[in-house]
mmCIF file of C-alpha atoms in Angstrom:
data_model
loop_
_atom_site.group_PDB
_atom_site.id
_atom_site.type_symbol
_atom_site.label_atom_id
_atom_site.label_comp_id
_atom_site.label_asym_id
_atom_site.label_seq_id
_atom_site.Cartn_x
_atom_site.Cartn_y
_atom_site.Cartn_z
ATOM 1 C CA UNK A 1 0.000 0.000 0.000
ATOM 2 C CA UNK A 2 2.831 2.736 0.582
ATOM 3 C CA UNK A 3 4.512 1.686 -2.282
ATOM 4 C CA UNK A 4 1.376 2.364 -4.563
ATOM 5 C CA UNK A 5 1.513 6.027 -2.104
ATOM 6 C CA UNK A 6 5.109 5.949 -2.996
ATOM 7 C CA UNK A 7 4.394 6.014 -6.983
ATOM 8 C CA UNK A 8 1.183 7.841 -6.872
ATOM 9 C CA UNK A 9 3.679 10.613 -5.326
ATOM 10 C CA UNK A 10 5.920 10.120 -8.052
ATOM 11 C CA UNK A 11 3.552 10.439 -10.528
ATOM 12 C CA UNK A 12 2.385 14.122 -8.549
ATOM 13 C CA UNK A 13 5.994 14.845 -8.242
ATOM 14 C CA UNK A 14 7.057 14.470 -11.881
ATOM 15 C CA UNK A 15 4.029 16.568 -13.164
ATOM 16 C CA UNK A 16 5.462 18.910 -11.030
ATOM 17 C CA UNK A 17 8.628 18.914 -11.877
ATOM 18 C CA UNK A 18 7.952 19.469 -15.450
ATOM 19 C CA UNK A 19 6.056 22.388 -15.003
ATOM 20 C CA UNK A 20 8.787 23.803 -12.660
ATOM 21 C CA UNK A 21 11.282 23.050 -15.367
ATOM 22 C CA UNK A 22 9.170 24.778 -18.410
ATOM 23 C CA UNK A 23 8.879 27.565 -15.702
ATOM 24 C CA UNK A 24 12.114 27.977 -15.452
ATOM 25 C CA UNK A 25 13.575 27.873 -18.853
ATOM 26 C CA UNK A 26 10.675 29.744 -19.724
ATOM 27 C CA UNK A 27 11.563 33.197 -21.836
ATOM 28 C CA UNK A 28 9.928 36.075 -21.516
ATOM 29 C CA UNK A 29 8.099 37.735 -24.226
ATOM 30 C CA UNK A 30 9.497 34.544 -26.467
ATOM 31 C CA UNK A 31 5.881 34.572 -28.548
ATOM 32 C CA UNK A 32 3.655 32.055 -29.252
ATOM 33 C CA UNK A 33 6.273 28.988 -28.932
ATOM 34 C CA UNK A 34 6.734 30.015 -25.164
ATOM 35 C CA UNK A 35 3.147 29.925 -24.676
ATOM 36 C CA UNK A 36 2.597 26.525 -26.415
ATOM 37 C CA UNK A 37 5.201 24.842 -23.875
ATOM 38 C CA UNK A 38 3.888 26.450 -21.376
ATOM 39 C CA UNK A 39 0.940 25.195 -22.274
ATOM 40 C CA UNK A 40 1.973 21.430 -22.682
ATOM 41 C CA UNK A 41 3.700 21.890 -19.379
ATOM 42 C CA UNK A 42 0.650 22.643 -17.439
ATOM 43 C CA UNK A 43 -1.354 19.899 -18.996
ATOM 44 C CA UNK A 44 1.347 17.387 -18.468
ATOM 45 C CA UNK A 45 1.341 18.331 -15.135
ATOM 46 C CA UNK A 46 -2.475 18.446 -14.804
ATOM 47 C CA UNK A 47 -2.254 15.003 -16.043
ATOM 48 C CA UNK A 48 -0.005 13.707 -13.742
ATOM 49 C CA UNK A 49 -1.854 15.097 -10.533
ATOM 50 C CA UNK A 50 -4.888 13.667 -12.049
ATOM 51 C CA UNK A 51 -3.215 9.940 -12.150
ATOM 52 C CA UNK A 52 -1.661 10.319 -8.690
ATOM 53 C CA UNK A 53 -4.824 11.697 -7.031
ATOM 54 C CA UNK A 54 -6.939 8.227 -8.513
ATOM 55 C CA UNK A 55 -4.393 5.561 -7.323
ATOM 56 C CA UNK A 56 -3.801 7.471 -3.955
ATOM 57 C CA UNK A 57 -7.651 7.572 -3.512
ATOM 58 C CA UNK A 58 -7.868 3.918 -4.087
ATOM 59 C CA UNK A 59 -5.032 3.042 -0.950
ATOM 60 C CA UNK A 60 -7.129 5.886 0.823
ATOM 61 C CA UNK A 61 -10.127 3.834 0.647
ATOM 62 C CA UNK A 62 -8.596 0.821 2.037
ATOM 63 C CA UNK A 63 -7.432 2.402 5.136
ATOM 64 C CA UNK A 64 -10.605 4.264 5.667
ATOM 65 C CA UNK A 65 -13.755 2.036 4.316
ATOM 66 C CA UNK A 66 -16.839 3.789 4.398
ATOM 67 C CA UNK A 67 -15.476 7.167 4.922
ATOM 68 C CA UNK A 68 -13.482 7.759 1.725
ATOM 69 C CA UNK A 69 -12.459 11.675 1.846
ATOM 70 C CA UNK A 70 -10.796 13.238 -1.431
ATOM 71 C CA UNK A 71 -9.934 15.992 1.178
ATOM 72 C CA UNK A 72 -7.301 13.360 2.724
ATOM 73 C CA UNK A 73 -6.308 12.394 -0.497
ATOM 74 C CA UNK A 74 -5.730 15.882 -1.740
ATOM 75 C CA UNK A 75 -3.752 16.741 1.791
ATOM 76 C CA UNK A 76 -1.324 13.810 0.636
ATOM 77 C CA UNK A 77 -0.740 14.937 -2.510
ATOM 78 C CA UNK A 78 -0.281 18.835 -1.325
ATOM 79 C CA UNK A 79 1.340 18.301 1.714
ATOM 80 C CA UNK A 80 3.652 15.367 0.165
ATOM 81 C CA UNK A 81 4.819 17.919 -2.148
ATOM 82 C CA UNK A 82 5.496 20.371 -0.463
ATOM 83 C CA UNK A 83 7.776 18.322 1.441
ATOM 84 C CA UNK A 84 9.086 17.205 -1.912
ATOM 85 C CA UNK A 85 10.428 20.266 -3.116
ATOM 86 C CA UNK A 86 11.519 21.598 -0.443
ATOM 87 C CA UNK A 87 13.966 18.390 -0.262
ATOM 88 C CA UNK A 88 14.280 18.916 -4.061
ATOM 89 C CA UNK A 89 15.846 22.616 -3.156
ATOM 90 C CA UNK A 90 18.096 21.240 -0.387
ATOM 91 C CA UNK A 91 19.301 18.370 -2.626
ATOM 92 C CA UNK A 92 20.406 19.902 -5.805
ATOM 93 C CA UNK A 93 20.177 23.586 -7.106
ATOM 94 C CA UNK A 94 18.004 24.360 -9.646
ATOM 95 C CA UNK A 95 14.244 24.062 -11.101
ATOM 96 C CA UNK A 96 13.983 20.312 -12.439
ATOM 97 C CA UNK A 97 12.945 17.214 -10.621
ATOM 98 C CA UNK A 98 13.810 13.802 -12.586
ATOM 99 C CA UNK A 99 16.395 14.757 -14.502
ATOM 100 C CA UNK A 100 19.538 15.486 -12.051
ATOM 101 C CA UNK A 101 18.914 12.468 -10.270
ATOM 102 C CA UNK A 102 19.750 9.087 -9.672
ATOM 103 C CA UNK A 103 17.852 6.211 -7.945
ATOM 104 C CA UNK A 104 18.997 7.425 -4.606
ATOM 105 C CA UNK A 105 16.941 10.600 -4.678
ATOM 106 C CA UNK A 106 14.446 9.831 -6.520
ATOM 107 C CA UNK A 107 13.407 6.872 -4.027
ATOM 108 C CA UNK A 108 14.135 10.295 -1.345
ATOM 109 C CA UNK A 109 12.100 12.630 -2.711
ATOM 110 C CA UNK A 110 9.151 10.574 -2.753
ATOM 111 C CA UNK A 111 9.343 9.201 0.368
ATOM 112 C CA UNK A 112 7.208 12.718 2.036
ATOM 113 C CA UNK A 113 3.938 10.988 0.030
ATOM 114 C CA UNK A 114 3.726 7.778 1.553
ATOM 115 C CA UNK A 115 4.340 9.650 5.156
ATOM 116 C CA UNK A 116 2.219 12.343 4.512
ATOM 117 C CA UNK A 117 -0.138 9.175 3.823
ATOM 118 C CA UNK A 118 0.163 6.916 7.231
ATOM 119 C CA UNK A 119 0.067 10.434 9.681
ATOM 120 C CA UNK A 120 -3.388 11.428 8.104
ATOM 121 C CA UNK A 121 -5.152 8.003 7.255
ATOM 122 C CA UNK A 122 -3.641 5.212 10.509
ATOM 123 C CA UNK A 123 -4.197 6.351 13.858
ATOM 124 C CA UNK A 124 -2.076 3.363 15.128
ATOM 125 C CA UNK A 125 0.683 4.731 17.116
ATOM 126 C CA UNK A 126 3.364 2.391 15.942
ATOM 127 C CA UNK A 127 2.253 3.552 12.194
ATOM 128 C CA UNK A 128 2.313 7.295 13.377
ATOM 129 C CA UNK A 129 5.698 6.490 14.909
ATOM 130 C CA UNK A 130 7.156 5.072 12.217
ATOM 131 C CA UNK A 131 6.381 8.037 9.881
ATOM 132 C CA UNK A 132 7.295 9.967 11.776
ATOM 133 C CA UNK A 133 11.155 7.956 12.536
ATOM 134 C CA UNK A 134 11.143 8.067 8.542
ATOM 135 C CA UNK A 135 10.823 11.693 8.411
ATOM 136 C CA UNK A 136 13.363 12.522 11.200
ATOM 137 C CA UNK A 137 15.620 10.389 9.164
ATOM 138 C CA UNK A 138 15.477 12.167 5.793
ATOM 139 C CA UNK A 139 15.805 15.331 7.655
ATOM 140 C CA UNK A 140 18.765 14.183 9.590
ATOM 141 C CA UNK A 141 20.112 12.264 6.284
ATOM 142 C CA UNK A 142 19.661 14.898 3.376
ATOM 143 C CA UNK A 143 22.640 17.475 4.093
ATOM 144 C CA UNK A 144 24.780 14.651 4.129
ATOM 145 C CA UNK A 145 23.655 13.017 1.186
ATOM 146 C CA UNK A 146 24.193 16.256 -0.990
ATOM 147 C CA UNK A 147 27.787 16.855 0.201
ATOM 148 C CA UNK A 148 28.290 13.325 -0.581
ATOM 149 C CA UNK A 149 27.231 13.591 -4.308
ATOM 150 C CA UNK A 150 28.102 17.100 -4.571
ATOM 151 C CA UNK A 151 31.433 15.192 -3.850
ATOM 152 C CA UNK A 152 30.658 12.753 -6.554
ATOM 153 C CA UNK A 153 29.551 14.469 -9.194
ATOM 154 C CA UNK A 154 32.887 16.833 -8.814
ATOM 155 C CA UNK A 155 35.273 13.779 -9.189
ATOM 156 C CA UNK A 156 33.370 12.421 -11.604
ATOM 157 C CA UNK A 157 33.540 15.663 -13.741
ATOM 158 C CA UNK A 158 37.271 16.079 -13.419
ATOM 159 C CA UNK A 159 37.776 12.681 -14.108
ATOM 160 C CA UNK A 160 35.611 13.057 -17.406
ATOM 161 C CA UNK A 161 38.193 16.198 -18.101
ATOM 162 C CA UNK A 162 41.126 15.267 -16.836
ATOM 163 C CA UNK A 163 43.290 17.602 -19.673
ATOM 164 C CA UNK A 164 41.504 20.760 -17.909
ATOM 165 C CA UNK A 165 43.582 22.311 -15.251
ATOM 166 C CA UNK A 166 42.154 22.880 -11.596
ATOM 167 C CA UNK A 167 43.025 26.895 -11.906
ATOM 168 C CA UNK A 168 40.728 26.873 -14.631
ATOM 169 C CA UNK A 169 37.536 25.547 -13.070
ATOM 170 C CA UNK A 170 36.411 28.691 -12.292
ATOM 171 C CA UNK A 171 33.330 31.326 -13.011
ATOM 172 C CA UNK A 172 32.341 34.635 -12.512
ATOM 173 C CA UNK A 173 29.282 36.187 -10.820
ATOM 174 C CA UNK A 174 27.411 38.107 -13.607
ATOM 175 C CA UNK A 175 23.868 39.677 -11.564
ATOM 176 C CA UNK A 176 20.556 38.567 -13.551
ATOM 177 C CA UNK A 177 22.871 36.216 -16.111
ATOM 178 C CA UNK A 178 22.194 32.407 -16.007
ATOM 179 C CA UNK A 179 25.099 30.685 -16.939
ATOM 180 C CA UNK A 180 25.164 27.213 -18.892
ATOM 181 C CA UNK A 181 27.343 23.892 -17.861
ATOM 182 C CA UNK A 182 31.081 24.528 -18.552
ATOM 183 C CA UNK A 183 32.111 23.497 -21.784
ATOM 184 C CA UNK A 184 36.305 22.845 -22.011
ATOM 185 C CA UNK A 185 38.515 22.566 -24.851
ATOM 186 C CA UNK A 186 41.766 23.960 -26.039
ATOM 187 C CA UNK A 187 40.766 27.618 -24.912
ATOM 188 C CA UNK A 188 40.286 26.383 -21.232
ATOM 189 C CA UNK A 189 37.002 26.263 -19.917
ATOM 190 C CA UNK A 190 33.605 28.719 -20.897
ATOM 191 C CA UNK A 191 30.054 29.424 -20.444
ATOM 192 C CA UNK A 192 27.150 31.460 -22.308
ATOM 193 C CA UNK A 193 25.359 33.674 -20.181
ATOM 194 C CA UNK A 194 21.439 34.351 -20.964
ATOM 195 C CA UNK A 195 19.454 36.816 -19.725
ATOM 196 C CA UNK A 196 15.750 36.995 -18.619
ATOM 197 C CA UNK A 197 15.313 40.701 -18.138
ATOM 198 C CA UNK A 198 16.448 41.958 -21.701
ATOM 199 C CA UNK A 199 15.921 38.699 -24.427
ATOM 200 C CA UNK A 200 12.638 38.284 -26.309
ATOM 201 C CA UNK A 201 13.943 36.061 -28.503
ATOM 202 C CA UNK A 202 15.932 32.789 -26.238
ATOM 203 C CA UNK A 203 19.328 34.264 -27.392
ATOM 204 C CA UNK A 204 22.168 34.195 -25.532
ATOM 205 C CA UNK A 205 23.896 37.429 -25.103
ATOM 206 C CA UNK A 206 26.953 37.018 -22.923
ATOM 207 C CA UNK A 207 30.243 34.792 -22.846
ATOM 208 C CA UNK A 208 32.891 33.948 -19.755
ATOM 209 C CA UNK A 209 35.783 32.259 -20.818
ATOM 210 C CA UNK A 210 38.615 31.065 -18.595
ATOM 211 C CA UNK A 211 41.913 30.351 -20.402
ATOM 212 C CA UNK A 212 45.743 30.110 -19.256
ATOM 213 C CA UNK A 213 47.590 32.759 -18.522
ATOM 214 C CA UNK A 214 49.615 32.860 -21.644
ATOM 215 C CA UNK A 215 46.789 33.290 -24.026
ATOM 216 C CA UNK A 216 46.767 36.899 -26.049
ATOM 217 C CA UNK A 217 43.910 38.498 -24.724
ATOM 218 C CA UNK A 218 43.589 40.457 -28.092
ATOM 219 C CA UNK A 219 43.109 37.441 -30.199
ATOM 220 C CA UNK A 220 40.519 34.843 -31.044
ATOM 221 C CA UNK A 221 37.881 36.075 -28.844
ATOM 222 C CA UNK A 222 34.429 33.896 -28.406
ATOM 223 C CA UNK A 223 31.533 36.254 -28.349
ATOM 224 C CA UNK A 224 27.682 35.609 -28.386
ATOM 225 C CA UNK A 225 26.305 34.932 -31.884
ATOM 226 C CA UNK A 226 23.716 37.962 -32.628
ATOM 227 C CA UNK A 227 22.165 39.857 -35.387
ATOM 228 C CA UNK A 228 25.012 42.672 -34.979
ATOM 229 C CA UNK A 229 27.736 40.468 -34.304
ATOM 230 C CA UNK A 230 27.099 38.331 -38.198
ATOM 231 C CA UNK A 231 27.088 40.855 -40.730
ATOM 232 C CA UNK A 232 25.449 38.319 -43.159
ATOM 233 C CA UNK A 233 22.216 38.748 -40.672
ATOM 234 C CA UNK A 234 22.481 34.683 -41.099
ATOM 235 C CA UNK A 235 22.252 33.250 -37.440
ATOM 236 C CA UNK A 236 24.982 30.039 -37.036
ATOM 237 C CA UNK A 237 23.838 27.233 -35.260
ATOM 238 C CA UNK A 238 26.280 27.424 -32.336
ATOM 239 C CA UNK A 239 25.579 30.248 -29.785
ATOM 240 C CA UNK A 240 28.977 31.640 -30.007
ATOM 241 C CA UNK A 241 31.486 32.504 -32.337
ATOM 242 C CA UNK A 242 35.062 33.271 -32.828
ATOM 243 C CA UNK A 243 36.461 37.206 -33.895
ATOM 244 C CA UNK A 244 39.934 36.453 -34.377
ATOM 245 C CA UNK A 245 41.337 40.078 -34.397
ATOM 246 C CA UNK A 246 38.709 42.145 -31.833
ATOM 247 C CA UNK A 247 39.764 45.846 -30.937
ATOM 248 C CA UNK A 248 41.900 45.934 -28.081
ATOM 249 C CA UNK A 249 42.960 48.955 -25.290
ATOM 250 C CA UNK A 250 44.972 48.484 -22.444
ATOM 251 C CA UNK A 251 42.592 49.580 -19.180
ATOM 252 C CA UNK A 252 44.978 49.338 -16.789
ATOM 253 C CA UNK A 253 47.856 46.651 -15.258
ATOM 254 C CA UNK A 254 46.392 43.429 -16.557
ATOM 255 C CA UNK A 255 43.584 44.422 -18.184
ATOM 256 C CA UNK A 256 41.981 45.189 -21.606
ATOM 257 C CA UNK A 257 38.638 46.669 -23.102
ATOM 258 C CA UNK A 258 37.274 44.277 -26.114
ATOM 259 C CA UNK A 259 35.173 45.563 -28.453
ATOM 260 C CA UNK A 260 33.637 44.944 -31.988
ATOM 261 C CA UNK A 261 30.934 44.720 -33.809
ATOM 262 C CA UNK A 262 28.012 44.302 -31.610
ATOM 263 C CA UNK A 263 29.467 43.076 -29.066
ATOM 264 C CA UNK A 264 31.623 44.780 -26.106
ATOM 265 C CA UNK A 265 34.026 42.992 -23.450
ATOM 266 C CA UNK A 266 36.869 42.775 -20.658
ATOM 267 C CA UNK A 267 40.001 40.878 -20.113
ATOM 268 C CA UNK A 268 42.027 40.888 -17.357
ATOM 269 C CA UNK A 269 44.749 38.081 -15.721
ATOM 270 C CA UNK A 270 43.075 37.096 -12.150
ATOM 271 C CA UNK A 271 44.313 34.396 -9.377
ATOM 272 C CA UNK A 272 47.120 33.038 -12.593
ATOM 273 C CA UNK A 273 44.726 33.063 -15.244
ATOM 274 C CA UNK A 274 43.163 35.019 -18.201
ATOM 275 C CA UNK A 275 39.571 35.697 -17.727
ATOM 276 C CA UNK A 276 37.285 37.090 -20.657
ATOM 277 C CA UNK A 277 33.994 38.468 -20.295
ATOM 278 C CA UNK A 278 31.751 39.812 -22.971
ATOM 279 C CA UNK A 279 28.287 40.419 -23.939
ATOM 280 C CA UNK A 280 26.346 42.121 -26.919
ATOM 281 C CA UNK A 281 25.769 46.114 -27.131
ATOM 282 C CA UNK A 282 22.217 45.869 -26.037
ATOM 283 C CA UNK A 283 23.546 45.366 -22.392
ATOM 284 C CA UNK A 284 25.183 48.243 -22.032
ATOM 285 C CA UNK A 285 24.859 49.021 -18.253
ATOM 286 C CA UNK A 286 26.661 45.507 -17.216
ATOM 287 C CA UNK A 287 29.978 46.951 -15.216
ATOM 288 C CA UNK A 288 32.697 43.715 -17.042
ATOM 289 C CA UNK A 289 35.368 44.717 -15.339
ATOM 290 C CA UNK A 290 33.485 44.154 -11.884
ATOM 291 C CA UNK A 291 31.745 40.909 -13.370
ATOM 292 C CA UNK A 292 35.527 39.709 -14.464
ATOM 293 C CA UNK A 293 36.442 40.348 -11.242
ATOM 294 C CA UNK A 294 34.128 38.155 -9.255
ATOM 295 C CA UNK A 295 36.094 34.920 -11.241
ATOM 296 C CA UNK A 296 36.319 32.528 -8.137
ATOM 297 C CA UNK A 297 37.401 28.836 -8.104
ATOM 298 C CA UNK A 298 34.631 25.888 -8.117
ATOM 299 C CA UNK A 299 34.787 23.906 -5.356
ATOM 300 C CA UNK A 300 32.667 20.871 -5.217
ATOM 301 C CA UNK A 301 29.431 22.686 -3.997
ATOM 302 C CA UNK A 302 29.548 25.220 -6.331
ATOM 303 C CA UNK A 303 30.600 22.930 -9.425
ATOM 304 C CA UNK A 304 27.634 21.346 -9.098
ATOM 305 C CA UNK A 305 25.408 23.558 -11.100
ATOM 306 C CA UNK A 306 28.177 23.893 -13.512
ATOM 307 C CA UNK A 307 28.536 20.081 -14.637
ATOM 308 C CA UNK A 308 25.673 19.753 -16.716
ATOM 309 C CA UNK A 309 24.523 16.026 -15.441
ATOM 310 C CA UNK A 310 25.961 13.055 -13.746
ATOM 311 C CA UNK A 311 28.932 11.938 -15.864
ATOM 312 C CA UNK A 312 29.941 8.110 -15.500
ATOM 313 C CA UNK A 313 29.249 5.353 -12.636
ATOM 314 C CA UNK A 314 28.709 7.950 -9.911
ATOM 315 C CA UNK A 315 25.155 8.242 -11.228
ATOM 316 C CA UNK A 316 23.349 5.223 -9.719
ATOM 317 C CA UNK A 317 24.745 6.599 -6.697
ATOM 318 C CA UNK A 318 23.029 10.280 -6.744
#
């Protein structure tokens, strides 16, 4: 019976997770296409609530014959959820449910449902105590469990990139940008930066790249591809691109203004390394030099966010 709790939460929690994830990578004043998603996202997730409400009405009606209540059935599902993302927040950062996680936490986050489930339908203490053992157990046990796979997920990155140097897992704090997974290569390592407050159209606008400190800051520059920045006015598939000979001042001991066509930027040689920050002329109040500035090292906590999934055996683990 909590098992069929168990999956009628999971059913509820994955309905919500998509919708949290559309939410999220939601952009504003995108059009129609936004709206469509947005769209299937609420009806995927009206679907799923629908589905978990009937099969944790059915194990409802076994505890309590005669008295069957959709209000207690509803109260598991809202309540269990609850409880769900708020574990969901304190296990991993950002706005998806399914797809950061492993067995481990999956089989966690669900686990508030089938609690939520035995406090408001069995009024037999050792039931009641039980649930509520379980819950002082997740709560006691989730802290841990991140650092743990924070931990793994870390190794299992730099394992997966072993040619990438530890001084160059690093990244910058750029205020309202959302910053992809780090991408590595020859260059070092790099993100594209996208921006709610000022794209109508889901392009990205800025670029952070980390490099050695031998690389000429005044060459081969990776900017964000826009309509400015291609004078053919034909968009390239990738979201960046490469000017090999930008405009280049000296701004002081270790540091450069970038600029070109469309596009503005800053270099400067921080903590033994070059970084490079730019972003497209319709930002034009972003302070780079402060934003290149904020480059910090990753430790495991913060690389997290940065990894862009679960690379290699660690996975069944998370």
């Amino acid at each position: 019976m909590l098992l069929k709790v168990w999956l009628a939460g999971l059913l509820s929690a994955t309905g919500i997770g998509v919708l949290r994830s559309v939410w999220h990578d939601m952009v504003l004043g995108g059009g129609a296409l936004v709206a469509v998603v947005l769209l299937f996202g609420v009806g995927a997730c009206t679907v799923c609530q629908v589905l978990g409400f009937s099969l944790a009405q059915r194990q409802v009606r076994q505890v309590q014959r005669g008295t069957v209540s959709a209000l207690v059935t509803t109260a598991v599902l809202v309540v269990g959820g609850c409880a769900m993302i708020a574990l969901n927040r304190v296990l991993v950062s950002g706005a998806g449910f399914l797809p950061p996680f492993g067995p481990v936490s999956v089989a966690l986050l669900c686990a508030p449902y089938p609690i939520v489930f035995t406090l408001c339908t069995m009024h037999r203490a050792a039931a009641v105590a039980a649930a509520l053992a379980s819950a002082a157990m997740i709560g006691a046990g989730v802290l841990p469990l991140r650092t743990a796979q924070e931990h793994l997920a870390a190794d299992g990155w730099r394992h997966a990139h072993p040619a990438t140097p530890r001084d160059l897992i690093a990244a910058v704090d750029w205020p309202g940008g959302e910053q992809t997974p780090l991408t590595t290569g020859p260059f070092g390592t790099r993100v594209v930066v996208f921006f709610q407050d000022s794209n109508i159209d889901g392009m990205s606008q800025g670029v952070v790249t980390v490099s050695p400190a031998g690389t000429d800051p005044c060459r081969d520059l990776t900017v964000a591809v826009t309509y400015d920045t291609v004078p053919e006015n034909e968009l390239p598939d990738d979201d960046t691109m490469s000017v090999p000979d930008p405009g280049c001042t000296p701004s002081g001991p270790d540091a450069w203004e970038l600029y070109g066509t469309g596009f503005r930027g800053y270099a400067t040689l921080l903590h033994g390394v070059l970084v490079r920050v730019t972003v497209d002329d319709d930002r034009p109040d972003d302070d780079l030099a402060a934003v290149a500035r904020s480059l910090h090292p990753l430790d495991d906590h913060q690389l997290w966010r940065y990894t862009g999934g679960w690379p290699g055996w660690a996975w069944p683990l998370t």
